[in-house]
Amino acid sequence: MGLLELTLLAALVVALAAGGRVLYLRHMITRARDAAETTLKEMLGDPKYSERSFDVLSMCIESEDDEETRELLREIGAEQIEEEGGRELWTMPSGGAAPPDKSDGDTMPTA
């Protein structure tokens, strides 16, 4: 094998490794987003609380910024409401989310 073939082979290996890394990172981002959506749905679907504060919701998920959290909330069908005190509250419209099927005793933070 000549120098040119070795160089091309090395470039191909590097390109394949980089492509695999990109696919892996996309997969991890998708998993994190799915986990955040599930957490938000469970919190807003909890029958004990008809609404949750934005602060509590955003603390329970990992997101880049508040707008990303609001986008996720809108995507799952949550609605924003304003409390008289000015707090930002979110709720799930009736029939929007199924109640969580957790039976392991985990507790969610209160609004």
N, CA, C and O atoms as a MOPAC input file, in Angstrom:
PM7 MOZYME 1SCF
protein

 N      0.84200 1    -1.16700 1     0.00000 1
 C      0.00000 1     0.00000 1     0.00000 1
 C      0.89300 1     1.23600 1     0.00000 1
 O      1.83700 1     1.34900 1     0.78200 1
 N      0.56900 1     2.14300 1    -0.88700 1
 C      1.37600 1     3.34400 1    -0.98300 1
 C      0.91700 1     4.42600 1    -0.00400 1
 O     -0.08000 1     4.26800 1     0.70200 1
 N      1.64400 1     5.49200 1     0.01800 1
 C      1.35400 1     6.60400 1     0.92600 1
 C     -0.00300 1     7.22200 1     0.62600 1
 O     -0.73300 1     7.59400 1     1.54500 1
 N     -0.34300 1     7.33300 1    -0.64300 1
 C     -1.63500 1     7.90800 1    -1.02400 1
 C     -2.78800 1     7.04500 1    -0.52000 1
 O     -3.76100 1     7.57800 1     0.01400 1
 N     -2.70300 1     5.74500 1    -0.67400 1
 C     -3.75400 1     4.85300 1    -0.20900 1
 C     -3.90000 1     4.91300 1     1.30800 1
 O     -5.01600 1     4.92500 1     1.82600 1
 N     -2.77100 1     4.95300 1     2.02000 1
 C     -2.81400 1     5.04300 1     3.47700 1
 C     -3.44600 1     6.35700 1     3.92600 1
 O     -4.22800 1     6.37600 1     4.87700 1
 N     -3.11900 1     7.43600 1     3.26000 1
 C     -3.69000 1     8.73500 1     3.58500 1
 C     -5.20200 1     8.72600 1     3.34700 1
 O     -5.97000 1     9.21100 1     4.17700 1
 N     -5.61800 1     8.17400 1     2.21300 1
 C     -7.05600 1     8.09100 1     1.90700 1
 C     -7.78500 1     7.19000 1     2.89800 1
 O     -8.90600 1     7.49200 1     3.30600 1
 N     -7.15400 1     6.09100 1     3.28200 1
 C     -7.75400 1     5.19100 1     4.26200 1
 C     -7.88600 1     5.88300 1     5.62300 1
 O     -8.91300 1     5.75700 1     6.29000 1
 N     -6.86700 1     6.59600 1     6.01900 1
 C     -6.92300 1     7.33100 1     7.28900 1
 C     -8.01800 1     8.39600 1     7.24200 1
 O     -8.74900 1     8.57000 1     8.21700 1
 N     -8.13600 1     9.09700 1     6.13800 1
 C     -9.18400 1    10.11300 1     5.99000 1
 C    -10.56500 1     9.47600 1     6.06000 1
 O    -11.48500 1    10.04400 1     6.64900 1
 N    -10.71100 1     8.31100 1     5.46800 1
 C    -11.99300 1     7.60400 1     5.50800 1
 C    -12.33100 1     7.17800 1     6.93100 1
 O    -13.47700 1     7.31900 1     7.36000 1
 N    -11.37100 1     6.66700 1     7.65700 1
 C    -11.58700 1     6.24900 1     9.04100 1
 C    -11.98300 1     7.44800 1     9.90400 1
 O    -12.90000 1     7.35500 1    10.71900 1
 N    -11.29600 1     8.56200 1     9.72400 1
 C    -11.61800 1     9.77300 1    10.49000 1
 C    -13.03000 1    10.25000 1    10.14800 1
 O    -13.78700 1    10.62200 1    11.04400 1
 N    -13.38400 1    10.24400 1     8.88900 1
 C    -14.72000 1    10.68300 1     8.46500 1
 C    -15.80000 1     9.77000 1     9.03400 1
 O    -16.83700 1    10.25300 1     9.48900 1
 N    -15.57400 1     8.47300 1     9.01600 1
 C    -16.54200 1     7.53500 1     9.57400 1
 C    -16.68200 1     7.71700 1    11.08700 1
 O    -17.79000 1     7.65700 1    11.62100 1
 N    -15.57600 1     7.93500 1    11.76300 1
 C    -15.62500 1     8.15200 1    13.21300 1
 C    -16.38200 1     9.44000 1    13.53100 1
 O    -17.19100 1     9.47100 1    14.45800 1
 N    -16.12600 1    10.48900 1    12.77700 1
 C    -16.82000 1    11.76100 1    13.00300 1
 C    -18.31800 1    11.61100 1    12.72700 1
 O    -19.14500 1    12.13200 1    13.47500 1
 N    -18.65800 1    10.91000 1    11.66800 1
 C    -20.07200 1    10.67400 1    11.35400 1
 C    -20.75800 1     9.87100 1    12.43900 1
 O    -21.89800 1    10.16000 1    12.80200 1
 N    -20.07100 1     8.86300 1    12.96100 1
 C    -20.63200 1     8.07100 1    14.05100 1
 C    -20.83100 1     8.89800 1    15.30100 1
 O    -21.82300 1     8.72800 1    16.01100 1
 N    -19.90400 1     9.78700 1    15.57500 1
 C    -20.01700 1    10.66200 1    16.75100 1
 C    -21.20800 1    11.60300 1    16.61100 1
 O    -21.93400 1    11.83500 1    17.57800 1
 N    -21.40800 1    12.14100 1    15.42700 1
 C    -22.55800 1    13.02800 1    15.18400 1
 C    -23.86200 1    12.26200 1    15.40000 1
 O    -24.77800 1    12.77100 1    16.04400 1
 N    -23.95000 1    11.06500 1    14.87600 1
 C    -25.16200 1    10.26200 1    15.06200 1
 C    -25.39500 1     9.93600 1    16.52900 1
 O    -26.53200 1     9.96100 1    16.99900 1
 N    -24.33100 1     9.63100 1    17.24800 1
 C    -24.44500 1     9.33400 1    18.67700 1
 C    -24.94500 1    10.55400 1    19.44000 1
 O    -25.83800 1    10.43200 1    20.27800 1
 N    -24.38800 1    11.71700 1    19.16300 1
 C    -24.81300 1    12.94000 1    19.84500 1
 C    -26.27100 1    13.27600 1    19.53400 1
 O    -27.01100 1    13.69200 1    20.42600 1
 N    -26.68700 1    13.10300 1    18.28900 1
 C    -28.09600 1    13.33700 1    17.93700 1
 C    -29.00500 1    12.38800 1    18.70100 1
 O    -30.07800 1    12.78100 1    19.15700 1
 N    -28.57900 1    11.15400 1    18.83900 1
 C    -29.35500 1    10.16800 1    19.59000 1
 C    -29.48500 1    10.58400 1    21.05900 1
 O    -30.56700 1    10.49300 1    21.63900 1
 N    -28.39200 1    11.03400 1    21.65000 1
 C    -28.41400 1    11.44600 1    23.05300 1
 C    -29.29200 1    12.68100 1    23.25700 1
 O    -29.99600 1    12.77700 1    24.26300 1
 N    -29.25800 1    13.61300 1    22.32900 1
 C    -30.11500 1    14.80000 1    22.41700 1
 C    -31.57700 1    14.39900 1    22.33400 1
 O    -32.40700 1    14.91600 1    23.08100 1
 N    -31.89600 1    13.49000 1    21.43900 1
 C    -33.27800 1    13.01800 1    21.29700 1
 C    -33.74100 1    12.32000 1    22.57100 1
 O    -34.87100 1    12.52300 1    23.01400 1
 N    -32.87800 1    11.50400 1    23.15900 1
 C    -33.24100 1    10.82600 1    24.41500 1
 C    -33.47900 1    11.82600 1    25.53900 1
 O    -34.43000 1    11.68100 1    26.30700 1
 N    -32.62400 1    12.83700 1    25.64000 1
 C    -32.77900 1    13.85200 1    26.68700 1
 C    -34.07100 1    14.63500 1    26.48700 1
 O    -34.76700 1    14.93600 1    27.45600 1
 N    -34.39400 1    14.96200 1    25.25800 1
 C    -35.62300 1    15.70400 1    24.96100 1
 C    -36.84900 1    14.85100 1    25.28600 1
 O    -37.82100 1    15.34400 1    25.85900 1
 N    -36.80000 1    13.58000 1    24.92200 1
 C    -37.91300 1    12.67700 1    25.24300 1
 C    -38.10100 1    12.55200 1    26.75200 1
 O    -39.23000 1    12.53400 1    27.24200 1
 N    -36.99600 1    12.46600 1    27.48400 1
 C    -37.08200 1    12.36700 1    28.94100 1
 C    -37.66800 1    13.63900 1    29.53400 1
 O    -38.46500 1    13.57400 1    30.47000 1
 N    -37.28600 1    14.79200 1    29.00300 1
 C    -37.82700 1    16.06500 1    29.49200 1
 C    -39.32500 1    16.15000 1    29.21600 1
 O    -40.08600 1    16.57900 1    30.08200 1
 N    -39.75600 1    15.74700 1    28.02400 1
 C    -41.18300 1    15.76000 1    27.69100 1
 C    -41.96400 1    14.84400 1    28.62400 1
 O    -43.04100 1    15.20600 1    29.09900 1
 N    -41.42400 1    13.66200 1    28.88400 1
 C    -42.09000 1    12.71300 1    29.77400 1
 C    -42.22100 1    13.28800 1    31.18000 1
 O    -43.27400 1    13.17300 1    31.80700 1
 N    -41.15700 1    13.90300 1    31.67000 1
 C    -41.18900 1    14.50400 1    33.00900 1
 C    -42.24400 1    15.59900 1    33.08400 1
 O    -43.02200 1    15.65200 1    34.03600 1
 N    -42.26900 1    16.47200 1    32.08300 1
 C    -43.24100 1    17.56600 1    32.08000 1
 C    -44.66900 1    17.03100 1    32.01100 1
 O    -45.55400 1    17.53200 1    32.70500 1
 N    -44.89600 1    16.01900 1    31.18200 1
 C    -46.23800 1    15.43200 1    31.08200 1
 C    -46.67200 1    14.81900 1    32.40800 1
 O    -47.82200 1    14.97000 1    32.82200 1
 N    -45.74700 1    14.12400 1    33.07500 1
 C    -46.07400 1    13.51300 1    34.36400 1
 C    -46.39100 1    14.57300 1    35.40700 1
 O    -47.34300 1    14.43800 1    36.17500 1
 N    -45.59000 1    15.62200 1    35.42600 1
 C    -45.81700 1    16.67500 1    36.41900 1
 C    -47.14500 1    17.38800 1    36.17900 1
 O    -47.89100 1    17.64300 1    37.12500 1
 N    -47.44400 1    17.71000 1    34.92300 1
 C    -48.67800 1    18.42700 1    34.61800 1
 C    -49.89400 1    17.50700 1    34.64300 1
 O    -51.02700 1    17.97400 1    34.76000 1
 N    -49.66200 1    16.20700 1    34.53300 1
 C    -50.76300 1    15.24700 1    34.57800 1
 C    -51.07500 1    14.76700 1    35.98400 1
 O    -52.02500 1    14.01100 1    36.18400 1
 N    -50.28800 1    15.19500 1    36.95800 1
 C    -50.49900 1    14.78900 1    38.34400 1
 C    -51.83300 1    15.35300 1    38.83000 1
 O    -52.01600 1    16.57000 1    38.83300 1
 N    -52.76500 1    14.50000 1    39.23800 1
 C    -54.08900 1    14.98400 1    39.64700 1
 C    -54.06500 1    15.84900 1    40.91200 1
 O    -55.03900 1    16.55300 1    41.18100 1
 N    -52.98700 1    15.81500 1    41.68800 1
 C    -52.91500 1    16.63200 1    42.89600 1
 C    -52.77600 1    18.11800 1    42.57900 1
 O    -53.18100 1    18.96600 1    43.37400 1
 N    -52.20400 1    18.43300 1    41.41900 1
 C    -51.90800 1    19.81900 1    41.08600 1
 C    -52.53800 1    20.16000 1    39.73300 1
 O    -52.23100 1    19.52600 1    38.72400 1
 N    -53.40800 1    21.15200 1    39.71800 1
 C    -54.02700 1    21.54000 1    38.45700 1
 C    -53.10800 1    22.44200 1    37.64600 1
 O    -53.28100 1    22.59500 1    36.43700 1
 N    -52.12900 1    23.03800 1    38.32400 1
 C    -51.17800 1    23.89700 1    37.63400 1
 C    -49.82900 1    23.83100 1    38.35000 1
 O    -49.74700 1    23.49800 1    39.53300 1
 N    -48.78600 1    24.15400 1    37.60500 1
 C    -47.42100 1    24.12800 1    38.15500 1
 C    -46.72200 1    25.42200 1    37.78100 1
 O    -46.96700 1    25.98800 1    36.71500 1
 N    -45.84900 1    25.88600 1    38.66700 1
 C    -45.09500 1    27.09500 1    38.35200 1
 C    -43.99100 1    26.76300 1    37.34800 1
 O    -43.44400 1    25.66000 1    37.33300 1
 N    -43.68700 1    27.74400 1    36.52000 1
 C    -42.64200 1    27.56400 1    35.52100 1
 C    -41.30100 1    27.25700 1    36.19300 1
 O    -40.52100 1    26.44500 1    35.69500 1
 N    -41.04500 1    27.90800 1    37.31500 1
 C    -39.77400 1    27.68800 1    38.02200 1
 C    -39.59600 1    26.22600 1    38.41100 1
 O    -38.52000 1    25.65600 1    38.23300 1
 N    -40.64800 1    25.62600 1    38.94000 1
 C    -40.57000 1    24.21700 1    39.34900 1
 C    -40.40400 1    23.32000 1    38.12700 1
 O    -39.59500 1    22.39200 1    38.14300 1
 N    -41.16300 1    23.59100 1    37.07100 1
 C    -41.06400 1    22.77400 1    35.86300 1
 C    -39.66300 1    22.85600 1    35.25800 1
 O    -39.08800 1    21.83700 1    34.87700 1
 N    -39.12400 1    24.05300 1    35.17300 1
 C    -37.80800 1    24.20500 1    34.53800 1
 C    -36.68700 1    23.61600 1    35.39100 1
 O    -35.66800 1    23.18600 1    34.85000 1
 N    -36.85700 1    23.58800 1    36.72700 1
 C    -35.83800 1    22.98300 1    37.58500 1
 C    -35.77100 1    21.46800 1    37.40800 1
 O    -34.72800 1    20.86000 1    37.64800 1
 N    -36.86600 1    20.86500 1    36.99300 1
 C    -36.93900 1    19.40500 1    36.92900 1
 C    -36.44300 1    18.82700 1    35.60800 1
 O    -36.35500 1    17.60900 1    35.45600 1
 N    -36.12300 1    19.68900 1    34.66500 1
 C    -35.58600 1    19.20000 1    33.39400 1
 C    -34.30400 1    19.95000 1    33.07900 1
 O    -34.05300 1    21.02900 1    33.61600 1
 N    -33.50600 1    19.37400 1    32.21300 1
 C    -32.29000 1    20.04600 1    31.76700 1
 C    -32.58500 1    20.67600 1    30.41900 1
 O    -32.89500 1    19.98100 1    29.45100 1
 N    -32.48700 1    22.00700 1    30.36100 1
 C    -32.65800 1    22.69300 1    29.08600 1
 C    -31.66800 1    23.84300 1    29.01600 1
 O    -31.15900 1    24.31500 1    30.03300 1
 N    -31.41200 1    24.27700 1    27.80300 1
 C    -30.45000 1    25.35200 1    27.58000 1
 C    -30.92000 1    26.66500 1    28.19100 1
 O    -30.13800 1    27.37800 1    28.81900 1
 N    -32.20300 1    26.98300 1    28.00500 1
 C    -32.72200 1    28.24700 1    28.50400 1
 C    -34.22700 1    28.14500 1    28.72700 1
 O    -34.84000 1    27.11900 1    28.43300 1
 N    -34.80800 1    29.21200 1    29.24600 1
 C    -36.23500 1    29.21000 1    29.56200 1
 C    -37.10100 1    29.06500 1    28.31000 1
 O    -38.14700 1    28.41700 1    28.35400 1
 N    -36.67700 1    29.65600 1    27.21100 1
 C    -37.47400 1    29.56100 1    25.98000 1
 C    -37.55800 1    28.12800 1    25.47200 1
 O    -38.58700 1    27.71800 1    24.93600 1
 N    -36.49000 1    27.37000 1    25.63600 1
 C    -36.51800 1    25.96100 1    25.23400 1
 C    -37.53000 1    25.19400 1    26.09000 1
 O    -38.25700 1    24.34100 1    25.58300 1
 N    -37.57000 1    25.50100 1    27.37600 1
 C    -38.54200 1    24.85900 1    28.26200 1
 C    -39.95700 1    25.23300 1    27.85900 1
 O    -40.83500 1    24.37200 1    27.81300 1
 N    -40.18900 1    26.50300 1    27.56700 1
 C    -41.53000 1    26.93900 1    27.13000 1
 C    -41.93000 1    26.25800 1    25.82000 1
 O    -43.08900 1    25.88400 1    25.64000 1
 N    -40.97300 1    26.10000 1    24.91100 1
 C    -41.24600 1    25.42400 1    23.64500 1
 C    -41.66300 1    23.97500 1    23.89100 1
 O    -42.61800 1    23.48500 1    23.28900 1
 N    -40.93600 1    23.29100 1    24.78400 1
 C    -41.29400 1    21.91400 1    25.12900 1
 C    -42.69600 1    21.85000 1    25.73500 1
 O    -43.47800 1    20.95900 1    25.40200 1
 N    -43.01100 1    22.78200 1    26.61100 1
 C    -44.34000 1    22.81100 1    27.23500 1
 C    -45.42700 1    22.98800 1    26.17800 1
 O    -46.45700 1    22.31600 1    26.22700 1
 N    -45.20100 1    23.88300 1    25.22900 1
 C    -46.20700 1    24.08100 1    24.16800 1
 C    -46.33600 1    22.82800 1    23.30200 1
 O    -47.44000 1    22.46600 1    22.89500 1
 N    -45.21900 1    22.16900 1    23.02000 1
 C    -45.24000 1    20.97100 1    22.18200 1
 C    -46.04300 1    19.83600 1    22.81000 1
 O    -46.66400 1    19.05000 1    22.09400 1
 N    -46.03700 1    19.74000 1    24.14200 1
 C    -46.79700 1    18.66100 1    24.78400 1
 C    -48.25100 1    19.06300 1    25.01400 1
 O    -49.04500 1    18.27100 1    25.52100 1
 N    -48.59800 1    20.29700 1    24.64100 1
 C    -49.99200 1    20.73400 1    24.74900 1
 C    -50.32300 1    21.50600 1    26.01100 1
 O    -51.49700 1    21.74500 1    26.29500 1
 N    -49.31800 1    21.90100 1    26.77200 1
 C    -49.56600 1    22.65900 1    27.99700 1
 C    -49.93800 1    24.09700 1    27.64400 1
 O    -49.58000 1    24.61600 1    26.58700 1
 N    -50.66200 1    24.71500 1    28.55900 1
 C    -51.08200 1    26.10200 1    28.36300 1
 C    -50.54400 1    26.96400 1    29.49900 1
 O    -50.53000 1    26.55200 1    30.65900 1
 N    -50.10700 1    28.15200 1    29.14700 1
 C    -49.59000 1    29.09100 1    30.13400 1
 C    -50.73900 1    29.93100 1    30.68600 1
 O    -51.60300 1    30.39300 1    29.94100 1
 N    -50.73200 1    30.11800 1    32.00800 1
 C    -51.72000 1    30.98100 1    32.64600 1
 C    -50.97700 1    31.93000 1    33.57900 1
 O    -49.88000 1    31.62500 1    34.04600 1
 N    -51.57900 1    33.07100 1    33.84400 1
 C    -50.97100 1    34.05400 1    34.73800 1
 C    -51.69500 1    34.04600 1    36.07000 1
 O    -52.92500 1    34.07200 1    36.12000 1
 N    -50.93500 1    34.01000 1    37.13800 1
 C    -51.49600 1    34.10300 1    38.47400 1
 C    -51.52700 1    35.58000 1    38.85800 1
 O    -50.75300 1    36.37900 1    38.33100 1
 N    -52.40700 1    35.93300 1    39.76000 1
 C    -52.52300 1    37.32400 1    40.16700 1
 C    -51.20400 1    37.88600 1    40.67900 1
 O    -50.92200 1    39.06600 1    40.47200 1
 N    -50.40700 1    37.08500 1    41.32900 1
 C    -49.13100 1    37.52500 1    41.86600 1
 C    -48.06100 1    37.70200 1    40.80500 1
 O    -46.95300 1    38.13500 1    41.12000 1
 N    -48.36100 1    37.38100 1    39.56600 1
 C    -47.40300 1    37.53800 1    38.48200 1
 C    -46.57300 1    36.31100 1    38.18500 1
 O    -45.75600 1    36.32300 1    37.26400 1
 N    -46.77200 1    35.23100 1    38.96300 1
 C    -46.02400 1    33.99600 1    38.68100 1
 C    -46.50100 1    33.39900 1    37.37300 1
 O    -47.67300 1    33.50100 1    37.01100 1
 N    -45.57900 1    32.78000 1    36.67900 1
 C    -45.90800 1    32.09100 1    35.43600 1
 C    -46.30000 1    30.65700 1    35.77200 1
 O    -45.48600 1    29.88400 1    36.27700 1
 N    -47.54100 1    30.31100 1    35.49100 1
 C    -48.04300 1    28.97100 1    35.76300 1
 C    -48.38200 1    28.27700 1    34.46000 1
 O    -48.71400 1    28.91500 1    33.46100 1
 N    -48.29200 1    26.96300 1    34.49300 1
 C    -48.63100 1    26.14000 1    33.33100 1
 C    -49.59400 1    25.05900 1    33.77800 1
 O    -49.53100 1    24.57200 1    34.90700 1
 N    -50.49300 1    24.69000 1    32.86500 1
 C    -51.46200 1    23.64300 1    33.14100 1
 C    -51.67300 1    22.81200 1    31.88400 1
 O    -51.36000 1    23.24300 1    30.77400 1
 N    -52.19900 1    21.63700 1    32.07900 1
 C    -52.52900 1    20.77500 1    30.95100 1
 C    -54.03900 1    20.81900 1    30.79800 1
 O    -54.76000 1    20.52200 1    31.75100 1
 N    -54.54000 1    21.18500 1    29.61200 1
 C    -55.99400 1    21.21300 1    29.42700 1
 C    -56.61100 1    19.84100 1    29.70600 1
 O    -55.93700 1    18.81700 1    29.59600 1
 N    -57.86300 1    19.82900 1    30.05700 1
 C    -58.54900 1    18.56700 1    30.34600 1
 C    -58.38100 1    17.60100 1    29.19300 1
 O    -58.61300 1    17.94000 1    28.03200 1
 N    -57.97600 1    16.39700 1    29.53600 1
 C    -57.79000 1    15.36000 1    28.51700 1
 C    -56.47800 1    15.49100 1    27.76100 1
 O    -56.22300 1    14.71900 1    26.83700 1
 N    -55.63100 1    16.46300 1    28.13700 1
 C    -54.38300 1    16.68900 1    27.41900 1
 C    -53.32900 1    15.64500 1    27.70000 1
 O    -52.61800 1    15.21900 1    26.78900 1
 N    -53.21800 1    15.23000 1    28.93500 1
 C    -52.19400 1    14.24700 1    29.28200 1
 C    -52.80200 1    13.18700 1    30.17200 1
 O    -53.65100 1    13.46400 1    31.01900 1
 N    -52.35300 1    11.98600 1    29.96200 1
 C    -52.81500 1    10.88900 1    30.80800 1
 C    -52.11500 1    10.98100 1    32.15100 1
 O    -50.95500 1    11.38700 1    32.21700 1
 N    -52.79800 1    10.61200 1    33.21600 1
 C    -52.14000 1    10.63000 1    34.51600 1
 C    -50.95500 1     9.67600 1    34.52300 1
 O    -50.99100 1     8.64200 1    33.85500 1
 N    -49.91800 1    10.00400 1    35.25900 1
 C    -48.75500 1     9.12400 1    35.26900 1
 C    -49.09200 1     7.77800 1    35.88400 1
 O    -49.94300 1     7.67600 1    36.76700 1
 N    -48.41100 1     6.74800 1    35.40200 1
 C    -48.66800 1     5.40700 1    35.91300 1
 C    -47.55000 1     4.98300 1    36.84700 1
 O    -47.17600 1     3.81000 1    36.87400 1
 N    -47.01600 1     5.91200 1    37.60600 1
 C    -45.95400 1     5.57800 1    38.55800 1
 C    -46.56200 1     5.02800 1    39.83800 1
 O    -47.53400 1     5.56100 1    40.37300 1
 N    -45.97800 1     3.97700 1    40.29400 1
 C    -46.43900 1     3.42700 1    41.57000 1
 C    -45.27100 1     3.21900 1    42.52500 1
 O    -45.39200 1     2.52300 1    43.53300 1
 N    -44.12200 1     3.84300 1    42.18800 1
 C    -42.94300 1     3.60900 1    43.01000 1
 C    -42.78300 1     4.63100 1    44.12100 1
 O    -41.76900 1     4.61700 1    44.81900 1
 N    -43.76100 1     5.52300 1    44.30600 1
 C    -43.72100 1     6.42900 1    45.42700 1
 C    -42.91500 1     7.69100 1    45.18800 1
 O    -42.73000 1     8.48000 1    46.11500 1
 N    -42.42500 1     7.90900 1    43.96300 1
 C    -41.69600 1     9.15700 1    43.69000 1
 C    -42.62500 1    10.33700 1    43.89000 1
 O    -43.80200 1    10.28700 1    43.53500 1
 N    -42.08700 1    11.38700 1    44.45700 1
 C    -42.87500 1    12.59700 1    44.63900 1
 C    -42.32900 1    13.69500 1    43.77500 1
 O    -41.12000 1    13.80100 1    43.57000 1
 N    -43.22100 1    14.51200 1    43.26800 1
 C    -42.85000 1    15.63600 1    42.43100 1
 C    -42.85400 1    16.88800 1    43.28600 1
 O    -43.61100 1    16.96700 1    44.25300 1
 N    -42.01900 1    17.88000 1    42.95100 1
 C    -42.06300 1    19.13200 1    43.69200 1
 C    -43.41100 1    19.81600 1    43.50600 1
 O    -44.06000 1    19.65600 1    42.47200 1
 N    -43.82000 1    20.56600 1    44.49600 1
 C    -45.09000 1    21.25400 1    44.40300 1
 C    -44.95300 1    22.56000 1    43.67800 1
 O    -43.85600 1    23.09900 1    43.53400 1
 N    -46.08100 1    23.07100 1    43.21800 1
 C    -46.07800 1    24.35800 1    42.52200 1
 C    -45.88100 1    25.39100 1    43.55900 1
 O    -45.83800 1    26.58000 1    43.24400 1

